[in-house]
Coordinates of C-alpha atoms and ligand atoms in Angstrom, one line a residue:
M1 CA 100.5 125.5 152.0
F2 CA 104.3 125.3 152.2
N3 CA 106.3 128.3 153.4
H4 CA 109.6 128.2 151.4
T5 CA 111.1 131.1 153.4
R6 CA 112.1 128.2 155.6
A7 CA 115.2 125.4 155.3
P8 CA 114.6 122.8 158.2
L9 CA 117.5 120.9 157.7
W10 CA 119.8 124.0 157.6
E11 CA 117.8 125.5 160.8
A12 CA 118.6 122.5 162.4
L13 CA 122.3 121.5 162.1
L14 CA 122.5 125.3 162.9
H15 CA 120.6 124.7 166.1
H16 CA 122.2 121.3 166.9
A17 CA 125.5 122.9 166.7
S18 CA 124.8 125.6 168.9
I19 CA 123.3 123.2 171.3
S20 CA 125.7 120.6 171.7
Q21 CA 127.7 120.6 174.8
A22 CA 129.9 117.4 174.4
N23 CA 130.3 115.4 171.3
F24 CA 130.8 111.4 170.9
H25 CA 130.0 110.6 168.0
V26 CA 131.1 110.6 163.9
P27 CA 133.1 111.9 162.4
G28 CA 136.0 111.9 163.6
H29 CA 136.8 116.0 163.4
K30 CA 134.3 116.3 165.9
A31 CA 132.5 119.3 164.4
G32 CA 136.1 120.9 163.8
Q33 CA 138.1 120.1 167.5
V34 CA 140.6 118.1 165.4
F35 CA 141.8 119.3 161.7
D36 CA 144.4 120.1 159.5
Q37 CA 145.9 123.5 160.9
E38 CA 146.1 124.6 157.3
G39 CA 143.0 123.0 156.3
S40 CA 140.8 124.4 159.2
L41 CA 141.3 127.9 157.3
R42 CA 139.1 126.9 155.2
F43 CA 136.9 124.1 156.3
S44 CA 136.3 125.6 159.8
S45 CA 133.1 127.9 158.9
L46 CA 131.6 124.5 157.7
L47 CA 132.8 121.8 159.8
P48 CA 130.5 122.4 162.7
I49 CA 127.8 121.4 160.5
D50 CA 129.6 118.6 158.9
L51 CA 127.3 116.3 161.2
T52 CA 125.5 112.8 161.6
E53 CA 122.5 111.0 162.5
V54 CA 122.3 112.8 165.9
G55 CA 119.3 114.3 168.0
D56 CA 116.8 116.1 165.4
L57 CA 118.8 116.0 162.7
D58 CA 117.0 112.7 160.8
D59 CA 118.0 110.1 159.1
L60 CA 118.1 110.2 155.0
H61 CA 117.2 107.0 154.4
A62 CA 114.6 106.8 156.5
P63 CA 112.8 110.7 157.4
T64 CA 110.6 111.1 159.4
G65 CA 111.3 114.6 160.0
V66 CA 113.7 118.0 158.8
I67 CA 115.2 115.8 155.8
R68 CA 111.2 114.5 154.8
E69 CA 110.4 118.1 155.4
A70 CA 113.1 120.0 153.3
Q71 CA 112.1 117.4 151.3
Q72 CA 108.6 117.9 150.8
L73 CA 109.3 121.9 150.3
A74 CA 111.7 120.3 147.7
A75 CA 108.9 118.6 145.7
D76 CA 106.5 121.5 145.8
A77 CA 109.5 124.1 144.7
F78 CA 110.2 121.8 141.3
G79 CA 107.2 120.5 140.8
A80 CA 107.2 117.1 141.7
D81 CA 104.8 114.7 143.5
Q82 CA 107.8 113.4 145.8
T83 CA 111.6 114.7 145.3
R84 CA 114.6 112.8 147.3
F85 CA 118.1 114.1 148.0
L86 CA 120.4 112.3 146.5
V87 CA 124.2 112.5 148.0
G88 CA 126.2 110.4 145.4
G89 CA 125.5 113.0 142.5
T90 CA 122.5 112.4 139.3
T91 CA 124.7 109.3 139.3
A92 CA 123.5 107.7 142.5
G93 CA 119.6 108.6 141.5
I94 CA 120.4 106.5 138.1
L95 CA 121.5 103.6 139.0
A96 CA 118.4 103.9 141.4
T97 CA 116.4 104.1 138.9
I98 CA 117.1 101.8 137.3
L99 CA 117.7 99.4 139.7
A100 CA 114.1 99.5 141.1
I101 CA 112.2 99.2 137.5
C102 CA 114.8 96.5 135.8
K103 CA 114.9 92.9 136.9
P104 CA 117.5 91.0 135.2
E105 CA 117.2 90.3 131.5
D106 CA 114.4 93.1 131.2
K107 CA 114.8 95.0 127.7
I108 CA 115.0 99.5 128.5
L109 CA 115.3 101.7 125.6
V110 CA 117.6 104.1 126.4
A111 CA 119.1 107.3 124.2
R112 CA 122.3 106.5 123.4
H113 CA 124.0 109.5 123.9
C114 CA 122.9 109.2 127.6
H115 CA 125.7 110.0 130.6
Q116 CA 127.5 106.6 131.2
S117 CA 126.0 106.2 134.8
V118 CA 122.5 105.1 132.9
F119 CA 124.6 102.2 131.2
H120 CA 125.8 101.4 134.4
G121 CA 122.8 101.5 135.9
A122 CA 121.4 99.3 133.2
F123 CA 124.3 97.2 133.9
L124 CA 124.0 96.6 137.2
A125 CA 120.4 95.6 136.7
G126 CA 121.5 93.1 134.5
A127 CA 119.2 94.7 132.0
T128 CA 118.9 94.9 127.8
V129 CA 120.2 97.9 126.5
V130 CA 117.8 99.1 123.1
P131 CA 119.6 102.4 122.4
I132 CA 118.4 105.1 120.5
P133 CA 120.3 106.4 118.2
Y134 CA 120.5 109.5 117.8
T135 CA 122.1 111.8 114.8
I136 CA 124.6 114.7 114.8
D137 CA 123.4 118.1 113.3
P138 CA 126.3 118.7 110.3
D139 CA 125.3 122.9 110.7
S140 CA 126.0 123.0 114.5
G141 CA 128.0 119.8 114.8
L142 CA 125.5 119.1 117.9
E143 CA 123.1 116.4 119.2
M144 CA 119.9 116.2 117.5
P145 CA 116.7 116.0 119.9
T146 CA 115.5 112.3 120.4
S147 CA 113.1 111.6 117.5
P148 CA 109.7 110.6 119.1
D149 CA 109.2 108.2 115.7
A150 CA 112.2 106.2 116.4
V151 CA 111.1 105.5 120.0
E152 CA 107.1 104.9 118.7
H153 CA 109.2 102.4 116.5
L154 CA 111.4 101.0 118.6
L155 CA 108.0 100.9 121.1
E156 CA 106.6 98.6 118.5
M157 CA 109.7 96.4 117.7
H158 CA 110.0 96.1 121.5
P159 CA 106.6 95.8 123.7
D160 CA 108.4 94.4 126.7
A161 CA 110.7 97.4 127.2
K162 CA 110.5 98.3 130.9
A163 CA 110.7 102.1 130.5
V164 CA 112.5 104.9 127.8
I165 CA 115.2 106.5 129.4
L166 CA 116.3 110.0 127.7
T167 CA 118.8 113.2 128.5
S168 CA 117.2 116.5 128.7
P169 CA 118.6 119.3 128.0
T170 CA 121.7 117.6 126.6
Y171 CA 124.9 118.6 127.9
Y172 CA 125.1 121.4 125.1
G173 CA 121.5 122.2 125.8
V174 CA 119.2 120.7 123.3
V175 CA 116.4 120.3 124.6
Q176 CA 113.3 117.2 123.8
Q177 CA 109.9 116.9 123.1
I178 CA 108.9 115.8 126.7
E179 CA 105.1 115.9 126.1
K180 CA 104.9 114.1 123.0
L181 CA 107.8 111.8 124.1
A182 CA 105.6 110.8 127.1
R183 CA 102.3 110.4 125.3
I184 CA 104.5 107.6 123.5
V185 CA 105.5 106.1 126.0
H186 CA 102.9 106.0 128.6
Q187 CA 100.6 104.6 125.5
R188 CA 102.2 101.6 126.9
Y189 CA 102.4 102.2 130.3
I190 CA 105.7 102.4 131.8
P191 CA 107.5 105.4 132.6
L192 CA 109.5 108.3 131.0
I193 CA 112.7 108.7 133.2
V194 CA 114.4 112.0 131.9
D195 CA 117.9 112.4 133.3
E196 CA 118.0 116.1 133.4
A197 CA 121.5 116.4 135.4
H198 CA 121.7 119.5 133.3
G199 CA 118.3 121.4 134.1
A200 CA 117.5 121.7 137.4
H201 CA 117.0 125.6 136.9
F202 CA 114.1 124.5 134.2
G203 CA 111.2 126.1 135.6
F204 CA 112.0 129.0 137.7
H205 CA 111.8 131.6 134.8
P206 CA 109.4 132.2 131.8
D207 CA 112.8 132.2 128.8
L208 CA 113.6 128.7 130.5
P209 CA 112.2 125.5 129.2
D210 CA 109.7 123.8 131.1
R211 CA 110.8 120.7 133.9
A212 CA 110.3 117.2 132.2
I213 CA 108.0 116.0 135.2
S214 CA 106.1 118.9 134.0
H215 CA 105.6 118.2 130.7
G216 CA 104.9 114.1 131.8
A217 CA 108.0 112.5 132.8
D218 CA 107.5 110.1 135.6
I219 CA 111.0 110.2 137.3
S220 CA 113.5 113.5 136.7
I221 CA 116.7 113.3 138.0
Q222 CA 118.9 116.8 138.6
S223 CA 122.7 117.7 139.5
T224 CA 121.5 120.4 141.2
H225 CA 125.1 121.1 141.7
K226 CA 125.4 121.9 138.0
L227 CA 123.6 124.6 137.7
L228 CA 121.9 125.7 141.0
P229 CA 123.7 126.7 144.0
S230 CA 124.4 123.7 146.0
L231 CA 127.7 121.3 146.6
T232 CA 129.1 119.3 144.4
M233 CA 127.5 115.8 143.8
S234 CA 124.2 117.2 145.9
S235 CA 121.1 116.7 143.4
M236 CA 117.7 115.9 143.8
L237 CA 115.0 112.6 142.1
H238 CA 111.7 113.9 141.3
I239 CA 109.0 111.4 140.9
K240 CA 105.5 111.6 139.5
K241 CA 102.8 109.4 140.9
G242 CA 101.5 106.7 139.2
L243 CA 103.9 104.0 137.2
I244 CA 106.6 104.6 139.9
D245 CA 107.1 102.6 143.1
A246 CA 108.7 105.1 145.0
E247 CA 109.5 102.1 147.8
S248 CA 111.6 99.7 145.6
I249 CA 113.3 103.6 144.9
D250 CA 113.9 104.6 148.1
M251 CA 114.9 100.8 149.0
Y252 CA 117.7 101.3 145.7
L253 CA 118.7 104.6 147.0
S254 CA 120.1 102.6 150.6
V255 CA 121.9 100.1 148.2
V256 CA 123.5 102.4 145.9
Q257 CA 124.0 105.8 148.4
S258 CA 126.2 106.1 151.4
S259 CA 125.2 105.1 154.6
S260 CA 126.5 108.1 156.3
P261 CA 125.2 111.3 154.3
S262 CA 126.9 114.1 154.0
Y263 CA 124.9 117.2 155.9
P264 CA 126.8 119.7 154.1
L265 CA 125.6 118.4 151.2
M266 CA 121.8 117.8 152.0
A267 CA 121.9 121.2 153.4
S268 CA 123.1 123.0 150.6
L269 CA 120.1 121.5 148.6
D270 CA 117.9 122.8 151.1
L271 CA 119.5 125.9 150.7
A272 CA 119.5 126.0 147.1
R273 CA 115.4 125.1 147.4
R274 CA 115.5 128.0 149.3
Y275 CA 117.5 130.4 147.2
M276 CA 115.1 129.2 143.9
M277 CA 112.0 129.8 145.2
M278 CA 112.6 133.0 146.9
E279 CA 115.1 134.9 144.5
G280 CA 116.1 132.8 141.8
K281 CA 113.5 134.5 139.5
G282 CA 114.7 137.8 139.6
R283 CA 118.2 136.6 139.3
L284 CA 117.5 134.3 136.6
T285 CA 116.1 137.9 135.0
E286 CA 119.2 139.5 135.8
V287 CA 121.6 137.1 134.0
I288 CA 119.4 136.0 131.4
H289 CA 119.5 139.4 129.8
R290 CA 123.2 139.4 130.2
I291 CA 123.7 136.7 128.3
Q292 CA 121.2 137.4 126.0
F293 CA 123.5 141.0 125.9
F294 CA 126.7 138.8 125.3
R295 CA 125.2 136.1 122.2
R296 CA 124.1 139.6 120.7
R297 CA 128.0 141.2 120.9
I298 CA 129.7 138.1 119.6
R299 CA 127.8 138.3 116.6
E300 CA 130.1 140.7 115.9
L301 CA 133.1 138.3 116.0
P302 CA 132.4 136.6 112.0
Q303 CA 135.0 134.3 112.5
I304 CA 133.3 133.1 115.9
K305 CA 130.1 131.1 115.6
E306 CA 127.5 130.0 117.7
N307 CA 126.4 126.5 117.5
T308 CA 122.9 126.4 117.9
I309 CA 119.4 124.1 116.7
L310 CA 116.9 127.3 115.7
G311 CA 114.2 126.5 118.7
I312 CA 115.7 124.1 120.9
M313 CA 118.1 125.2 123.2
E314 CA 118.4 126.9 126.5
P315 CA 119.8 129.3 127.4
M316 CA 122.3 128.7 130.1
K317 CA 124.8 126.7 127.6
L318 CA 126.9 128.3 124.9
S319 CA 128.7 126.3 122.3
L320 CA 131.3 128.5 119.9
T321 CA 133.0 127.3 116.5
S322 CA 136.3 129.2 115.5
T323 CA 137.3 129.3 111.7
F324 CA 140.6 129.4 112.9
F325 CA 140.6 126.7 116.2
S326 CA 140.1 123.5 116.3
G327 CA 138.1 123.2 119.8
Y328 CA 140.7 122.1 121.8
E329 CA 143.0 124.8 120.8
F330 CA 140.1 127.2 121.6
A331 CA 139.6 125.9 125.1
E332 CA 143.8 126.1 125.3
A333 CA 143.7 129.8 124.6
L334 CA 141.3 130.9 126.9
E335 CA 143.2 128.9 129.5
A336 CA 146.0 131.0 129.0
K337 CA 144.3 133.5 129.9
K338 CA 142.6 132.4 133.1
I339 CA 139.4 131.7 131.4
Y340 CA 138.5 128.2 132.1
V341 CA 135.4 126.7 130.4
E342 CA 133.1 123.7 130.5
L343 CA 134.9 121.2 127.7
A344 CA 136.1 120.9 124.3
D345 CA 135.8 118.7 121.6
D346 CA 137.6 118.8 118.3
Q347 CA 135.2 121.2 116.7
K348 CA 133.6 123.2 119.7
V349 CA 134.2 124.3 123.3
L350 CA 130.8 124.6 125.6
I351 CA 130.6 128.1 128.1
V352 CA 128.3 127.4 131.2
F353 CA 126.3 129.8 132.5
S354 CA 124.8 130.0 135.6
L355 CA 122.7 132.3 138.4
G356 CA 126.5 133.4 139.5
T357 CA 127.9 134.4 136.0
E358 CA 128.7 138.2 136.3
Q359 CA 128.8 140.9 133.8
S360 CA 132.6 141.3 134.5
E361 CA 133.4 138.1 133.7
L362 CA 131.6 138.6 130.4
D363 CA 132.9 141.4 129.7
Y364 CA 136.8 139.8 130.1
L365 CA 135.4 136.5 127.7
Y366 CA 134.1 138.9 125.5
H367 CA 137.2 141.1 125.7
C368 CA 139.6 138.0 125.1
L369 CA 137.7 136.4 122.4
A370 CA 137.8 139.7 120.5
Q371 CA 141.2 139.8 120.7
L372 CA 141.7 135.9 119.4
H373 CA 139.5 137.4 116.8
E374 CA 141.8 140.2 116.2
E375 CA 145.2 138.2 116.4
N376 CA 144.2 135.1 114.7
Q377 CA 142.6 136.4 110.9
V378 CA 143.5 134.2 109.1
N379 CA 141.7 130.9 108.7
R380 CA 143.3 127.2 108.9
P381 CA 142.4 124.7 107.1
Q382 CA 140.4 121.9 110.5
K383 CA 142.6 118.9 111.2
N384 CA 140.3 115.7 112.4
V385 CA 137.2 118.3 112.1
S386 CA 134.9 115.5 112.0
M387 CA 132.8 114.2 114.9
L388 CA 133.5 110.1 115.7
T389 CA 129.4 109.3 116.9
P390 CA 128.8 105.9 118.5
R391 CA 128.2 103.4 115.4
E392 CA 124.5 101.4 115.7
G393 CA 125.5 97.9 116.5
E394 CA 124.1 95.7 119.3
I395 CA 125.2 95.5 122.7
L396 CA 125.6 92.3 124.7
P397 CA 122.9 91.9 127.3
Y398 CA 124.0 92.9 131.1
A399 CA 122.8 90.4 132.0
E400 CA 125.2 87.6 130.4
C401 CA 128.2 90.4 130.5
R402 CA 127.7 90.4 134.6
T403 CA 128.8 86.4 133.7
M404 CA 131.0 86.3 131.4
E405 CA 135.0 86.3 132.4
R406 CA 137.2 89.6 131.3
C407 CA 140.9 89.9 130.3
F408 CA 143.1 92.8 129.9
I409 CA 144.7 93.1 126.8
P410 CA 146.7 95.8 124.5
V411 CA 144.4 97.5 122.2
S412 CA 146.2 96.0 119.4
Q413 CA 144.3 92.8 120.2
A414 CA 141.2 94.1 121.3
I415 CA 140.2 95.1 117.8
G416 CA 136.2 92.4 116.6
K417 CA 136.0 91.5 121.1
R418 CA 133.2 92.3 123.4
S419 CA 134.5 95.9 125.4
A420 CA 134.7 94.9 129.2
V421 CA 133.9 99.1 129.8
H422 CA 133.4 101.8 128.9
L423 CA 135.7 103.6 126.3
L424 CA 134.9 107.3 126.7
P425 CA 136.3 110.8 126.3
Y426 CA 135.6 112.6 130.0
P427 CA 134.0 114.9 130.2
P428 CA 131.3 114.6 128.1
G429 CA 131.2 111.1 129.5
I430 CA 128.9 109.6 126.9
P431 CA 130.4 106.1 126.0
L432 CA 132.2 106.3 122.2
V433 CA 132.4 101.9 122.8
L434 CA 129.6 100.7 125.1
M435 CA 130.4 97.6 127.8
G436 CA 129.6 95.2 125.6
E437 CA 129.8 96.6 122.3
T438 CA 132.5 95.4 119.8
I439 CA 136.0 97.2 119.2
H440 CA 136.6 98.8 116.0
Q441 CA 139.9 99.8 115.3
E442 CA 137.9 103.3 114.2
E443 CA 137.5 104.2 118.0
I444 CA 140.5 103.1 119.0
D445 CA 142.5 105.1 116.4
H446 CA 140.1 108.4 117.7
L447 CA 140.8 107.4 121.8
L448 CA 144.4 107.0 121.4
G449 CA 144.1 110.5 119.1
L450 CA 142.6 112.2 121.9
I451 CA 145.0 111.1 124.6
A452 CA 147.8 112.0 122.2
K453 CA 146.1 115.4 122.1
G454 CA 146.4 115.2 126.6
R455 CA 142.6 114.8 126.4
N456 CA 141.3 112.7 129.2
V457 CA 140.0 109.4 128.1
R458 CA 138.0 106.5 130.4
G459 CA 138.7 102.9 129.8
L460 CA 142.1 102.6 128.3
K461 CA 144.7 102.0 130.6
K462 CA 148.7 102.5 129.9
R463 CA 151.3 99.6 130.0
K464 CA 155.1 99.8 129.6
D465 CA 154.4 101.5 125.8
E466 CA 150.6 100.1 124.9
Y467 CA 147.6 101.1 125.7
W468 CA 145.5 98.1 127.6
V469 CA 141.7 97.4 127.7
Q470 CA 139.2 94.6 129.0
V471 CA 137.4 92.7 126.8
Y472 CA 135.1 90.0 127.8
N473 CA 136.1 86.5 126.8
Ligands
LIG501 C1 124.0 114.0 131.0 C2 124.4 113.8 132.4 N1 123.8 112.7 133.3 C3 124.4 112.4 134.7 C4 125.3 112.9 134.9 C5 126.0 112.8 136.4 O1 125.5 113.7 137.5 P1 126.3 113.3 138.8 O2 127.9 114.2 138.1 O3 125.4 114.1 139.5 O4 126.4 112.2 139.4 C6 126.4 113.7 134.4 C7 127.8 114.5 134.7 O5 128.0 115.2 134.3 C8 126.0 113.9 132.8 O6 126.8 115.4 132.5

C-alpha cells in the first residue's frame, strides 16, 4: 500500500538542508549564502532546497531512492504503471516519447491541432507526420474532437504508422473519446499517446473526466503545473505497460532534459501529488461548485455567451464570446480592470480555473463582466471573426527536412515555398503553418494581421520594414 501522506523527495530536501554543515557543490548560490540582496527577499526560503545530487537526494536520470519513491507514489495517484517527473515541462515528455517510438522515416499519425512540441518531436526524430485533420464547430468556434472514423481510415491508409498522438483535453477543454480511439489504435498493436497537458486534474473528482491512461492511452503527458499546484515547468509522464519501451523513454528523457534538474521543481511535483491525494477531492468539490454557480450567473448576461460543445467539455475552462467585443478587445477590457485571462483570439477569451480559484475572484470577474455588459449594449459588427484553420496539405517528411538547406527571406518572397519553421500565434502554440508545409498568402496575411493587433506570433522576424521567414531551399 502507498502512503500518500508522505512526500519523500520533499522530506529528503528538508532533511538535507537541516544537516548540511558545509556546502562545496553546485549551485553557486550555496543554499542562498550568496544572492542578489533584493532578490533574496523573495527567493530566500526556496534557495536552501535548490540543491543537487548530493547526500540522499537521488538522481532523476537513474533514480534508486527518494525520487524513485516519489515517482512510484505519483504513478499510484495518477493511475499509471510508471511515472516520470519532468523538469522541462510536458514539452520534454513529448519530445522523448516521439524520439523513443520513431526512427527516421517512421510514420506517425498526429492530430493537426497538436501543440508545436509534438511536431518538434517528430522533426527531431526525422519522422513523417500524417496529420489527422480537425474541424471547428461553427456555433462555438471550438475544435471538434478527433473523429475515431478519421483515425481508423488513416490507419488503413498508413498501416505502417508507429503511433497515434492526440491532445485531450484541448486548450479550450474539449475532451476526446479516448476509449474508442484506443480500441482502434490498439487493433494495430501500436500505442496511443495522449498529450494531456491540460488534464492533470482529471480523475480526481467524479465531476471531472477520467484520465486518458484509465481509458486505454499507453502514455499520457501532463503539465502538472498548468492546473495543479506545482511549479511552472514541472510535468509528469505516465506509462501503461504493454506497448511502451520505458527504457527507451528514459534514455531520451536524459537526452532532452537537463543533467542538473531542479529539485524545487521535482519536489513541487511530489507535493502536488500529496496535496491531490490528501485534499484534492475536497478542494475540487468546493471549486467546481463555485464555478458552476458562476456559470449560471453569466447566463444572466445575454450578450455574453459561453462557447461550449454539449457533453464533451471539462469544467475548469470557460471560453466566452460577447456581441460587443472581439476576443482581443474583450481581453483588453478585462485587463484594464486588472483581470488577466489565459488567452484571446478573434472571437473569444479563455478563462482557466484551478483549485486555487477563490470566490472573491469570481465575484470580481462577474462584477466586471456585468459592468462591460451594461456599458456596451450596442452590438458592434464583428470584424475579422473567421477563424483561420490550418489547411490540409502534405507535410514534407521530416527526415528530408533535416537534410535540406534553409534560407531567411522576406515573407513577400516566401509564398509557395516550404516553411522551415512553425508559424504560429502564441498562445495557444498550435502552428498555423507547420515546418515543412507550403506557405500561402492567406496565412501570412492572417499572421501579419495578428502582429498588427499586437499579438505574439512566432516564426516571423522583423528586419528593417519587413517580416522575414526561414524557408527550405
Ligand atoms: C496542448 C499542449 N501540449 C503541450 C504543451 C507544452 O507544455 P509545457 O509548457 O508543460 O511544456 C502545451 C503548452 O501550452 C499545450 O498547450
